[in-house]
C-alpha cells in the first residue's frame, strides 16, 4: 500500500482488486476488452481509493481525450454565457467536457490560451469571431486541432463558422430606422479593434445610410466597451452635439439599456424625443423601460449547432461548415418616427 | 524535417536551431540553465515551426503546471462572471491560467468536472459554496490538490473560504425592512437544493422575522431558478394570496428585477403599494425602475482575494483562510414603509 497521505497508485488499485497492473490499465483504457465482473471489481477499487490515473500517462497511452476548449472574449457578456450553456449541454450529451477560457478581447491572450488548451489535450476548439493572427490558423493545422468559429458568419473565413451575418443583420435594422424618416443617426458601438462583430455592425449601419442616400461620414460613431454605464456616457456624448441625432443605434442591448436610462435621466421621452435600438435581444431588452427594439440573435441555437458541428468534425471528419443562422428585428417600444416627421 | 503536414518534433527544432535535442529540452524545461543566446535561438526555432511540446511528456518531466480550475454553477449569472474576471486577472498577473467549467447547479456534475480538471493538471481549484459530497473533500486531500471555496463564508467549513456571510447579510436587510413596519413578507428565493447561498439567505430572513416577534412560518417563500422571468412569475404568485405581503424580499437582483417589472405590469406602484428588495447589487439594480434597494456584495474584491489566497496556498503553503468580506445595504427607491403605516 502506498504511504499514508500520498496519492494512491496503479499498484494500490491492482492489489486491492486482486488483479495485475496490466489488467487495471486495460480496464481504464480499453474497458471493452475486459470481462465485466473484473471491470467492476477494478472500478470499485478505483472508487474506494480515489485513484486518479496520471492523466499524462493516459494521454500518451491512449492518445485520446474528450474535452473541448472554448475561448470567449469575456465572461461578463450574457450572450456568451447563454450560448455556451447550450454548447456545453450538447457536448455533455455526447460525452464531452467543456473547458472555458476568457481572453479579455485581446488577440494575444487568446493565442496564449489556445496553446494552453491544446497542451492540456483539448480535442477541439471553439473560438469567437475572426480577428486573430494568421499564424494561429497555421498552428491549428499543424497540431491537427479541429477548430470552429462562432458568433460571426463569414463565408470565406479560414475556419468553418457557425454564426450569423452581423453586417446584414444590423443593416436590416438601420434600414428600418431610416425608413421611418430618421436622417440624423448616432451610433454607440463596442470597441471594434479585435472585435469583428462590432466592426461589421458599424459597417451595416453605414451600408444602410449609403443605400438611402445619406452620407455615412455624417454618422456620429462612439466606441466604448460593452457596459451599461458606458452606454449611458456615450449617449450623453452623442446628444451633446449642436444638432443631435433623432435615433441612436447601439451595438448591443447592454449599451442600449444604458442609453435608455440616461435618456430618462435627461428628461427625454423614448421614442417620442429620441429613438434607441439595441442588438442581441437579451432578456433585459424585454423588461427595459420602454422595452427595447432590437435584433434577435438565436444564441442558444448557435451554441447547440456549434457543438454539433464540432462533434461532427471530431468524430466524422465533417467540414464543420453550416449555413448562417437567421436573425430578425424585434419591434418593441423604443423606436418610433423622428420628432420632426 | 518531419513530413509535410505532420506536427513538428523536438528533433525538427533542434535541427533548425543547430543544437542538440538535449539542449532544446533544457531550454523548454530549465531555461535558467541555458546561455541566453542559445535560448533565444531555440525559441526562434520553436516559434518558426509552431512546435508544441508534448504536454504529457513535459508534465511527467517537470511535475509542474500553472493552471487553476474553477467550477461555477452557471455561466449565466453575472455575479460569477464579474468575480471570475477579477480572479482571472489576478491569476494572470502571477502567471497562472484559468480554466472554467460550469456545473448547472448539480453537485454530481461538479464532482465530474473536479476530476476532469485535476486529471488535466490543474494545480488548484476554486469551488463555489459548500454543498457537495464529503468524499470530494477526501479525494482532494488524497490528490493533494489545494482547493478554495468562494461566495460563502462558513468559519467551520471543510475547505478554506473567501466569501461573505450570506445569512447575516440578508438578515440585516430583512431587519431593516421589518424595522420600517412591514409584517407581511414574501420571499422569492433561488432554488435552495444544492445551493447553500440561497438557503442561508432564506435563513437570514427567518432570523430577522423571529427577532421581531414574527412567525417565520408566516413567510411566503417561493423558490425558482435565477431568471428575470421567474422573478416575475413568482411575484404574481406571491401577490395572488388573499392577504398579500407588503414587502417582497428577493434572493438576488435578477429575481427582483423580474418582480419589479411584473409589479409595474400589474399597475402597482413600487414602493408605495409594495416594496421589493434584491441582493448582490449588480449594475441592473442601479438602473431598474425604480432603482433597487439591495445588498452590495463585493464580487470583484472576492475574486481578487480568492486568487491571492489560492496562490498563497500553492506557493507558500498558506492556509487560504481569510476573514469574511463585508456587505452593506444599498438604499435606493424600491423599499419604503408599508401602505398601512
XYZ file of C-alpha atoms in Angstrom:
682
model
C 0.000 0.000 0.000
C 1.251 3.496 -0.658
C 2.303 5.617 2.274
C -0.455 7.267 4.257
C -1.197 10.669 2.761
C 0.361 10.075 -0.627
C -1.712 9.622 -3.758
C -2.872 6.053 -4.473
C -1.042 4.359 -7.313
C -1.974 1.911 -10.048
C -0.254 -0.696 -7.925
C -2.537 0.035 -4.957
C -5.586 -0.434 -7.142
C -4.263 -3.713 -8.522
C -3.577 -5.034 -5.019
C -6.999 -4.022 -3.708
C -8.776 -5.530 -6.681
C -6.631 -8.641 -6.668
C -5.538 -8.285 -10.302
C -2.400 -7.370 -12.201
C -1.494 -3.750 -13.001
C -1.831 -4.649 -16.686
C -5.447 -5.593 -16.036
C -6.087 -2.327 -14.231
C -4.565 -0.431 -17.160
C -6.737 -2.308 -19.593
C -9.851 -1.559 -17.528
C -9.089 2.138 -17.610
C -8.022 2.454 -21.223
C -9.840 -0.349 -23.052
C -12.744 -1.359 -20.833
C -14.469 -3.114 -23.724
C -11.714 -5.732 -23.669
C -12.229 -6.744 -20.071
C -14.662 -9.184 -18.521
C -17.425 -7.171 -16.860
C -17.021 -8.728 -13.409
C -13.315 -7.874 -13.417
C -14.007 -4.379 -14.650
C -16.495 -3.797 -11.843
C -14.066 -5.095 -9.270
C -11.345 -2.768 -10.526
C -13.765 0.150 -10.677
C -14.735 -0.455 -7.035
C -11.088 -0.408 -6.047
C -10.556 2.787 -8.033
C -13.521 4.426 -6.293
C -12.562 3.180 -2.870
C -9.034 4.531 -3.147
C -9.894 7.687 -5.042
C -7.337 6.634 -7.629
C -6.598 9.371 -10.131
C -4.956 7.946 -13.241
C -1.959 10.029 -14.152
C -3.515 11.894 -16.995
C -0.286 12.459 -18.787
C 0.360 8.736 -18.864
C -3.146 8.055 -20.050
C -2.875 10.570 -22.827
C 0.364 9.048 -24.014
C -1.140 5.605 -23.885
C -4.496 6.315 -25.388
C -3.866 9.444 -27.460
C -7.492 10.277 -26.882
C -9.367 12.632 -24.584
C -12.803 14.103 -24.825
C -12.543 17.735 -23.989
C -13.425 20.809 -25.958
C -11.824 24.156 -25.213
C -13.716 27.378 -25.764
C -12.159 30.820 -25.666
C -14.577 33.671 -25.273
C -13.774 37.377 -25.145
C -15.234 37.864 -21.686
C -17.306 36.103 -19.091
C -19.208 39.304 -18.404
C -21.371 39.394 -21.518
C -24.545 37.411 -21.058
C -24.754 36.382 -24.702
C -21.639 34.230 -24.452
C -22.908 32.699 -21.252
C -26.196 31.842 -22.891
C -24.615 30.334 -25.995
C -22.008 28.435 -24.006
C -24.596 26.892 -21.719
C -26.340 25.428 -24.752
C -22.957 24.475 -26.246
C -21.979 22.698 -23.056
C -25.292 20.885 -22.720
C -24.983 19.497 -26.247
C -21.358 18.486 -25.663
C -22.248 16.867 -22.363
C -24.866 14.700 -24.041
C -22.153 13.364 -26.325
C -19.701 12.737 -23.542
C -17.522 15.804 -23.991
C -16.358 18.137 -21.250
C -16.034 21.850 -21.812
C -13.200 23.998 -20.524
C -13.613 27.717 -20.946
C -11.029 30.437 -21.017
C -11.554 34.145 -21.475
C -9.343 36.498 -23.461
C -10.486 39.989 -22.380
C -10.967 40.817 -26.107
C -7.165 40.591 -26.569
C -5.915 38.513 -29.511
C -2.567 37.966 -27.743
C -4.274 36.452 -24.736
C -6.444 34.302 -26.979
C -3.313 32.948 -28.663
C -1.791 32.063 -25.294
C -4.940 30.293 -24.205
C -5.205 28.313 -27.412
C -1.739 26.942 -26.647
C -2.727 26.166 -23.065
C -5.875 24.332 -24.052
C -4.146 22.356 -26.793
C -1.257 21.493 -24.481
C -3.793 20.162 -21.996
C -5.273 17.804 -24.505
C -8.285 19.667 -25.848
C -9.689 17.651 -28.764
C -11.155 20.686 -30.477
C -11.651 24.382 -30.009
C -14.433 26.917 -30.190
C -13.286 30.450 -30.966
C -15.265 33.645 -31.230
C -15.061 35.903 -34.268
C -12.354 36.137 -36.888
C -9.851 38.674 -35.549
C -6.613 36.823 -34.951
C -3.118 36.475 -36.332
C -2.895 34.136 -39.359
C -0.163 32.108 -37.637
C -2.799 30.787 -35.263
C -4.581 29.100 -38.161
C -1.257 27.647 -39.332
C -0.567 26.294 -35.867
C -4.018 24.737 -35.542
C -3.439 22.963 -38.854
C -0.005 21.778 -37.795
C -1.317 20.485 -34.481
C -4.295 18.946 -36.257
C -6.725 20.511 -33.828
C -10.210 20.984 -35.309
C -11.480 24.476 -34.569
C -14.756 26.222 -35.189
C -15.605 29.910 -35.083
C -18.901 31.087 -33.672
C -20.820 34.368 -33.466
C -19.720 35.603 -36.842
C -20.535 34.074 -40.186
C -18.098 34.877 -42.976
C -18.428 32.556 -45.967
C -14.761 32.880 -46.931
C -13.238 32.547 -43.475
C -10.185 30.424 -42.643
C -12.125 28.225 -40.246
C -15.621 26.804 -40.545
C -18.091 29.034 -38.738
C -21.426 28.758 -37.092
C -22.858 32.222 -36.814
C -24.933 34.936 -38.352
C -24.244 37.822 -40.695
C -23.566 40.715 -38.328
C -23.359 43.241 -41.142
C -26.615 42.302 -42.845
C -28.471 41.957 -39.544
C -27.580 45.481 -38.435
C -28.141 46.852 -41.936
C -31.698 45.478 -41.824
C -32.373 47.300 -38.557
C -30.723 50.521 -39.746
C -32.728 50.391 -42.980
C -35.882 50.088 -40.904
C -34.875 53.063 -38.734
C -34.055 55.241 -41.737
C -37.244 54.059 -43.402
C -39.194 55.638 -40.533
C -37.755 59.003 -41.564
C -34.626 59.343 -39.429
C -31.765 61.142 -41.176
C -29.583 62.099 -38.226
C -28.274 58.933 -36.661
C -25.913 58.281 -33.791
C -24.110 55.004 -33.206
C -22.883 53.664 -29.871
C -20.706 50.701 -30.699
C -18.494 48.273 -28.822
C -14.732 48.607 -29.336
C -14.099 47.470 -32.900
C -10.365 46.755 -32.569
C -10.055 42.989 -32.202
C -13.826 42.560 -32.457
C -15.076 41.826 -35.943
C -18.699 41.619 -34.779
C -18.661 45.224 -33.555
C -16.925 46.406 -36.721
C -19.345 44.607 -39.043
C -22.331 46.103 -37.264
C -20.928 49.599 -37.827
C -20.426 48.652 -41.483
C -24.049 47.502 -41.674
C -25.280 50.886 -40.476
C -23.001 52.615 -42.985
C -24.380 50.348 -45.741
C -27.963 51.301 -44.871
C -27.076 55.000 -44.757
C -25.492 54.821 -48.217
C -28.427 52.901 -49.620
C -30.748 55.728 -48.552
C -28.523 58.458 -49.963
C -27.236 59.523 -46.557
C -23.524 60.243 -46.126
C -22.057 57.542 -43.846
C -19.480 60.054 -42.569
C -22.352 62.076 -41.076
C -22.957 59.257 -38.640
C -21.707 60.038 -35.143
C -19.968 56.868 -34.026
C -18.755 56.344 -30.478
C -16.922 53.180 -29.480
C -16.975 52.052 -25.875
C -16.671 48.733 -24.004
C -19.937 46.828 -23.559
C -21.093 48.090 -20.147
C -24.408 49.650 -19.155
C -22.636 52.680 -17.692
C -20.660 53.208 -20.902
C -23.853 53.166 -22.929
C -25.138 55.929 -20.674
C -21.996 58.086 -21.006
C -21.853 57.583 -24.738
C -25.495 58.613 -25.047
C -24.767 61.869 -23.217
C -21.872 62.459 -25.588
C -23.908 61.701 -28.707
C -26.710 64.001 -27.578
C -24.352 66.835 -26.671
C -23.748 67.775 -30.309
C -25.172 71.019 -31.722
C -27.582 69.048 -33.859
C -28.203 65.792 -32.040
C -29.435 62.672 -33.829
C -33.072 61.576 -33.730
C -32.160 57.908 -33.473
C -29.310 56.203 -31.635
C -28.382 52.705 -32.789
C -26.453 50.736 -30.199
C -24.065 47.869 -30.908
C -25.766 45.699 -28.327
C -28.584 45.704 -25.784
C -26.254 46.357 -22.839
C -25.204 49.699 -24.333
C -28.794 50.423 -25.359
C -30.129 49.859 -21.848
C -27.554 52.330 -20.552
C -28.586 54.818 -23.232
C -32.286 54.355 -22.344
C -31.574 55.057 -18.711
C -29.544 58.168 -19.478
C -32.319 59.421 -21.784
C -34.774 59.056 -18.927
C -32.408 60.905 -16.574
C -32.114 63.692 -19.145
C -35.888 64.034 -19.240
C -36.134 62.739 -22.805
C -39.102 60.619 -23.839
C -38.226 57.478 -25.748
C -39.338 57.134 -28.531
C -41.089 60.477 -28.859
C -37.980 62.682 -28.430
C -35.317 60.149 -29.378
C -35.353 56.573 -30.644
C -32.911 53.974 -29.328
C -32.264 50.477 -30.631
C -30.078 47.579 -29.491
C -28.789 44.214 -30.752
C -28.945 40.642 -29.355
C -32.396 40.597 -27.711
C -31.206 39.623 -24.244
C -33.841 39.277 -21.513
C -33.109 42.825 -20.439
C -34.392 44.161 -23.757
C -37.857 42.927 -22.948
C -38.119 44.420 -19.494
C -36.368 47.725 -20.091
C -38.489 50.851 -19.932
C -39.511 51.372 -22.636
C -38.942 47.879 -23.972
C -36.119 47.798 -26.489
C -36.437 47.388 -30.247
C -33.531 45.170 -31.176
C -32.182 42.370 -33.365
C -32.872 38.883 -32.086
C -29.843 36.614 -32.239
C -30.526 32.921 -31.544
C -27.679 32.462 -29.045
C -28.737 29.117 -27.654
C -29.389 27.704 -31.125
C -25.961 28.925 -32.173
C -24.349 27.217 -29.194
C -26.169 23.987 -29.863
C -25.289 23.987 -33.553
C -21.679 24.856 -32.840
C -21.439 21.819 -30.565
C -22.986 19.572 -33.221
C -20.658 20.893 -35.885
C -17.540 20.476 -33.762
C -18.527 16.940 -32.743
C -19.089 16.164 -36.420
C -15.598 17.448 -37.225
C -14.071 15.345 -34.465
C -15.979 12.119 -34.982
C -16.974 12.067 -38.635
C -14.391 14.251 -40.352
C -17.246 16.615 -41.212
C -16.187 20.027 -42.512
C -17.987 21.962 -39.782
C -19.431 24.351 -42.348
C -23.053 25.339 -41.994
C -25.469 27.946 -43.186
C -25.672 31.281 -41.411
C -28.306 31.499 -38.697
C -31.166 33.875 -39.255
C -31.725 36.970 -37.157
C -34.812 39.168 -37.094
C -35.884 42.561 -35.827
C -37.941 42.557 -32.645
C -40.183 45.611 -32.565
C -40.845 46.920 -29.104
C -41.362 50.478 -27.865
C -38.011 52.235 -28.072
C -38.131 53.031 -31.806
C -40.539 55.457 -33.463
C -40.522 58.107 -36.190
C -38.354 61.207 -35.706
C -39.873 64.182 -33.834
C -39.968 66.328 -36.963
C -41.711 63.681 -39.065
C 12.426 17.545 -41.209
C 9.143 15.950 -40.331
C 6.748 15.065 -43.116
C 4.732 17.889 -44.573
C 1.513 18.221 -42.602
C 2.619 16.330 -39.505
C 3.339 18.095 -36.260
C 6.901 19.412 -35.791
C 9.024 17.394 -33.399
C 11.708 18.186 -30.863
C 14.149 16.896 -33.471
C 12.943 19.446 -36.037
C 13.504 22.260 -33.568
C 16.987 21.013 -32.746
C 17.957 20.827 -36.419
C 16.608 24.280 -37.182
C 18.336 25.823 -34.184
C 21.543 23.901 -34.803
C 21.662 22.402 -31.303
C 21.154 19.018 -29.708
C 17.712 17.744 -28.644
C 19.014 17.736 -25.083
C 19.658 21.453 -25.385
C 16.181 22.063 -26.726
C 14.732 20.109 -23.820
C 16.721 22.120 -21.354
C 15.571 25.381 -22.950
C 11.980 24.350 -22.548
C 12.162 22.897 -19.065
C 15.042 24.682 -17.350
C 15.615 27.888 -19.319
C 17.620 29.396 -16.458
C 20.350 26.843 -17.113
C 20.926 27.835 -20.721
C 23.041 30.586 -22.228
C 20.695 33.372 -23.320
C 21.847 33.436 -26.945
C 21.182 29.723 -27.271
C 17.806 30.036 -25.570
C 16.776 32.759 -27.998
C 17.902 30.707 -30.990
C 15.875 27.744 -29.798
C 12.882 29.951 -29.061
C 13.012 31.323 -32.603
C 13.036 27.814 -33.982
C 10.111 26.861 -31.729
C 8.128 29.863 -32.923
C 9.009 29.365 -36.565
C 7.897 25.747 -36.548
C 4.935 26.175 -34.218
C 6.423 23.422 -32.094
C 4.027 22.242 -29.396
C 5.852 20.370 -26.658
C 4.020 17.205 -25.855
C 2.380 18.371 -22.722
C 2.073 14.963 -21.230
C 5.792 14.458 -21.546
C 6.508 17.852 -20.053
C 4.253 17.235 -17.087
C 5.915 13.948 -16.385
C 9.314 15.565 -16.632
C 8.623 18.713 -14.687
C 5.697 17.697 -12.459
C 4.617 21.301 -12.567
C 1.966 23.252 -14.420
C 0.401 26.581 -13.678
C -3.292 26.289 -14.182
C -6.187 26.868 -11.842
C -9.529 25.236 -12.410
C -12.735 26.961 -11.366
C -16.135 25.322 -11.278
C -19.064 27.679 -11.156
C -22.744 26.785 -11.011
C -23.609 28.544 -14.231
C -22.150 30.915 -16.774
C -25.427 32.791 -16.948
C -25.277 34.635 -13.620
C -23.419 37.909 -13.976
C -22.029 37.763 -10.446
C -19.852 34.771 -11.208
C -18.675 36.385 -14.410
C -17.726 39.516 -12.541
C -15.884 37.692 -9.766
C -14.140 35.352 -12.187
C -12.867 38.186 -14.348
C -11.146 39.684 -11.299
C -9.993 36.208 -10.258
C -8.524 35.586 -13.686
C -6.804 38.993 -13.859
C -5.066 38.388 -10.527
C -4.053 34.866 -11.572
C -2.784 36.127 -14.913
C -0.501 38.640 -13.184
C 1.088 35.748 -11.318
C 1.490 33.590 -14.391
C -1.485 31.286 -13.867
C -4.058 30.327 -16.468
C -7.689 29.827 -15.585
C -9.887 27.064 -16.938
C -13.559 27.320 -16.123
C -16.196 24.661 -16.040
C -19.852 25.032 -15.160
C -21.943 22.574 -13.196
C -25.541 23.698 -13.812
C -26.010 23.798 -10.008
C -25.651 19.966 -9.949
C -23.263 18.510 -7.362
C -22.800 15.367 -9.481
C -21.661 17.392 -12.461
C -19.341 19.409 -10.217
C -17.758 16.172 -8.998
C -17.176 15.017 -12.566
C -15.593 18.315 -13.519
C -13.317 18.329 -10.498
C -11.931 15.011 -11.739
C -11.548 16.355 -15.265
C -9.696 19.459 -14.155
C -7.422 17.533 -11.813
C -6.717 14.939 -14.480
C -5.707 17.744 -16.809
C -3.139 19.034 -14.410
C -4.927 21.812 -12.565
C -2.672 22.993 -9.740
C -5.546 24.172 -7.612
C -9.288 24.600 -7.652
C -11.855 27.264 -6.961
C -15.260 25.954 -5.959
C -18.461 27.783 -5.194
C -20.389 27.208 -1.989
C -20.293 24.261 0.353
C -22.901 21.822 -0.960
C -21.043 18.735 -2.056
C -20.484 15.119 -1.067
C -17.864 14.693 1.667
C -15.959 12.214 -0.481
C -14.936 15.086 -2.730
C -13.003 16.630 0.150
C -11.366 13.265 0.849
C -10.335 12.948 -2.781
C -8.909 16.455 -2.916
C -6.806 15.605 0.129
C -5.641 12.343 -1.368
C -4.723 14.006 -4.641
C -3.080 16.859 -2.741
C -4.932 19.468 -4.751
C -5.340 22.776 -2.887
C -8.914 23.971 -3.156
C -10.672 27.111 -2.038
C -14.362 27.862 -1.705
C -15.734 31.254 -2.656
C -19.071 33.083 -2.343
C -19.931 31.614 1.003
C -18.093 32.145 4.242
C -18.569 29.438 6.856
C -15.948 29.552 9.618
C -16.091 25.800 10.245
C -16.105 24.624 6.632
C -14.013 21.745 5.299
C -12.116 23.955 2.902
C -10.719 27.439 3.402
C -13.181 30.015 2.093
C -13.140 33.505 0.752
C -16.627 34.862 0.974
C -19.223 36.704 2.959
C -21.843 35.715 5.481
C -24.947 35.180 3.355
C -27.183 34.632 6.370
C -26.129 37.726 8.292
C -26.159 39.890 5.166
C -29.762 39.023 4.329
C -30.789 39.211 7.969
C -29.506 42.789 8.086
C -31.653 43.722 5.084
C -34.711 41.885 6.420
C -34.297 43.583 9.805
C -34.261 46.916 8.022
C -37.417 46.038 6.063
C -39.275 44.874 9.168
C -37.993 47.934 11.018
C -39.909 50.106 8.524
C -43.114 48.476 9.721
C -43.622 45.553 7.346
C -45.161 42.466 8.976
C -46.375 40.543 5.928
C -43.352 39.480 3.950
C -42.932 37.428 0.807
C -39.687 35.789 -0.272
C -38.663 34.922 -3.827
C -35.578 32.753 -3.499
C -33.322 30.811 -5.803
C -33.512 27.010 -5.636
C -32.018 26.095 -2.282
C -31.268 22.431 -3.052
C -27.547 22.240 -3.783
C -27.167 25.983 -3.216
C -26.128 26.915 0.295
C -26.103 30.635 -0.523
C -29.803 30.612 -1.390
C -30.633 28.554 1.677
C -28.665 30.792 4.039
C -30.391 33.904 2.706
C -33.780 32.354 3.478
C -32.484 31.535 6.961
C -31.394 35.141 7.389
C -34.895 36.385 6.652
C -36.320 33.841 9.081
C -33.822 35.014 11.724
C -34.918 38.624 11.303
C -38.590 37.636 11.472
C -38.051 35.746 14.732
C -36.052 38.596 16.202
C -39.008 40.920 15.640
C -41.549 38.511 17.101
C -42.926 37.497 13.703
C -43.615 33.824 12.974
C -41.128 32.643 10.331
C -43.699 30.136 9.084
C -45.901 33.070 8.053
C -43.347 33.985 5.419
C -44.455 33.060 1.912
C -41.390 31.530 0.319
C -41.193 30.682 -3.364
C -38.101 29.044 -4.828
C -37.337 29.459 -8.508
C -34.212 29.428 -10.717
C -32.422 32.775 -11.015
C -34.046 34.234 -14.146
C -35.763 37.580 -14.679
C -38.885 35.853 -16.000
C -39.054 33.562 -12.958
C -38.893 36.564 -10.653
C -41.870 37.973 -12.496
C -43.932 34.762 -12.262
C -43.068 34.264 -8.627
C -44.130 37.826 -7.869
C -47.527 37.195 -9.412
C -47.818 34.074 -7.306
C -46.794 35.812 -4.081
C -49.269 38.639 -4.700
C -52.136 36.305 -5.540
C -52.673 35.323 -1.913
C -55.789 36.502 -0.059
C -53.672 38.757 2.094
C -50.626 39.648 0.016
C -47.375 40.796 1.621
C -46.361 44.455 1.765
C -42.709 43.685 1.060
C -41.137 41.061 -1.202
C -37.519 40.149 -0.485
C -35.789 38.519 -3.437
C -32.822 36.169 -3.226
C -30.943 38.150 -5.832
C -31.262 41.201 -8.084
C -32.155 39.153 -11.161
C -35.316 37.859 -9.453
C -36.012 41.315 -8.019
C -35.827 42.995 -11.430
C -38.361 40.479 -12.726
C -40.585 41.187 -9.730
C -40.299 44.963 -10.295
C -41.334 44.569 -13.898
C -44.332 42.405 -13.038
C -45.384 44.895 -10.346
C -45.350 47.621 -12.985
C -47.384 45.442 -15.359
C -49.900 44.834 -12.559
C -50.300 48.580 -12.062
C -48.656 48.505 -8.628
C -46.504 51.423 -7.548
C -43.176 50.460 -6.038
C -42.579 51.325 -3.196
C -45.921 52.938 -2.404
C -48.080 49.834 -2.888
C -45.411 47.169 -2.475
C -41.730 47.160 -1.544
C -39.232 44.944 -3.346
C -35.599 44.274 -2.464
C -32.786 42.294 -4.082
C -29.290 41.000 -3.274
C -25.880 41.365 -4.986
C -26.051 44.963 -6.305
C -25.405 44.140 -9.936
C -25.398 47.022 -12.450
C -29.023 46.291 -13.200
C -30.042 47.204 -9.651
C -28.948 50.760 -10.252
C -30.806 51.316 -13.497
C -34.011 49.424 -12.747
C -37.172 51.496 -12.423
C -37.433 52.229 -9.574
C -33.810 51.631 -8.653
C -33.424 48.576 -6.437
C -32.646 48.546 -2.732
C -30.294 45.637 -2.317
C -27.262 44.172 -0.549
C -23.932 45.063 -2.079
C -21.600 42.110 -2.454
C -18.005 42.974 -3.443
C -17.747 40.393 -6.234
C -14.568 41.668 -7.835
C -12.837 42.031 -4.469
C -13.877 38.481 -3.651
C -12.454 37.222 -6.937
C -9.204 39.060 -6.409
C -8.817 37.828 -2.843
C -9.683 34.275 -3.820
C -6.876 34.352 -6.392
C -4.417 35.712 -3.828
C -5.420 33.108 -1.288
C -5.142 30.219 -3.744
C -1.747 31.406 -4.997
C -0.631 31.641 -1.374
C -1.755 28.051 -0.792
C 0.105 26.864 -3.881
C 3.332 28.814 -3.485
C 3.728 29.448 0.226
C 1.765 26.640 1.889
C -0.578 29.332 3.228
C -3.814 28.047 4.734
C -6.054 30.030 2.425
C -8.197 31.146 5.335
C -9.288 34.753 5.442
C -11.801 36.978 7.113
C -15.295 37.249 5.705
C -15.836 40.120 3.299
C -18.199 42.843 4.359
C -21.505 43.507 2.639
C -23.752 46.513 3.099
C -27.278 47.610 2.269
C -27.645 49.955 -0.677
C -30.726 52.121 -0.235
C -32.388 53.053 -3.479
C -36.066 53.583 -4.318
C -37.745 50.175 -4.254
C -38.152 49.923 -0.474
C -40.438 52.081 1.648
C -42.830 51.761 4.604
C -45.910 49.547 4.202
C -49.098 51.153 2.786
C -50.903 50.906 6.089
C -48.073 52.513 8.085
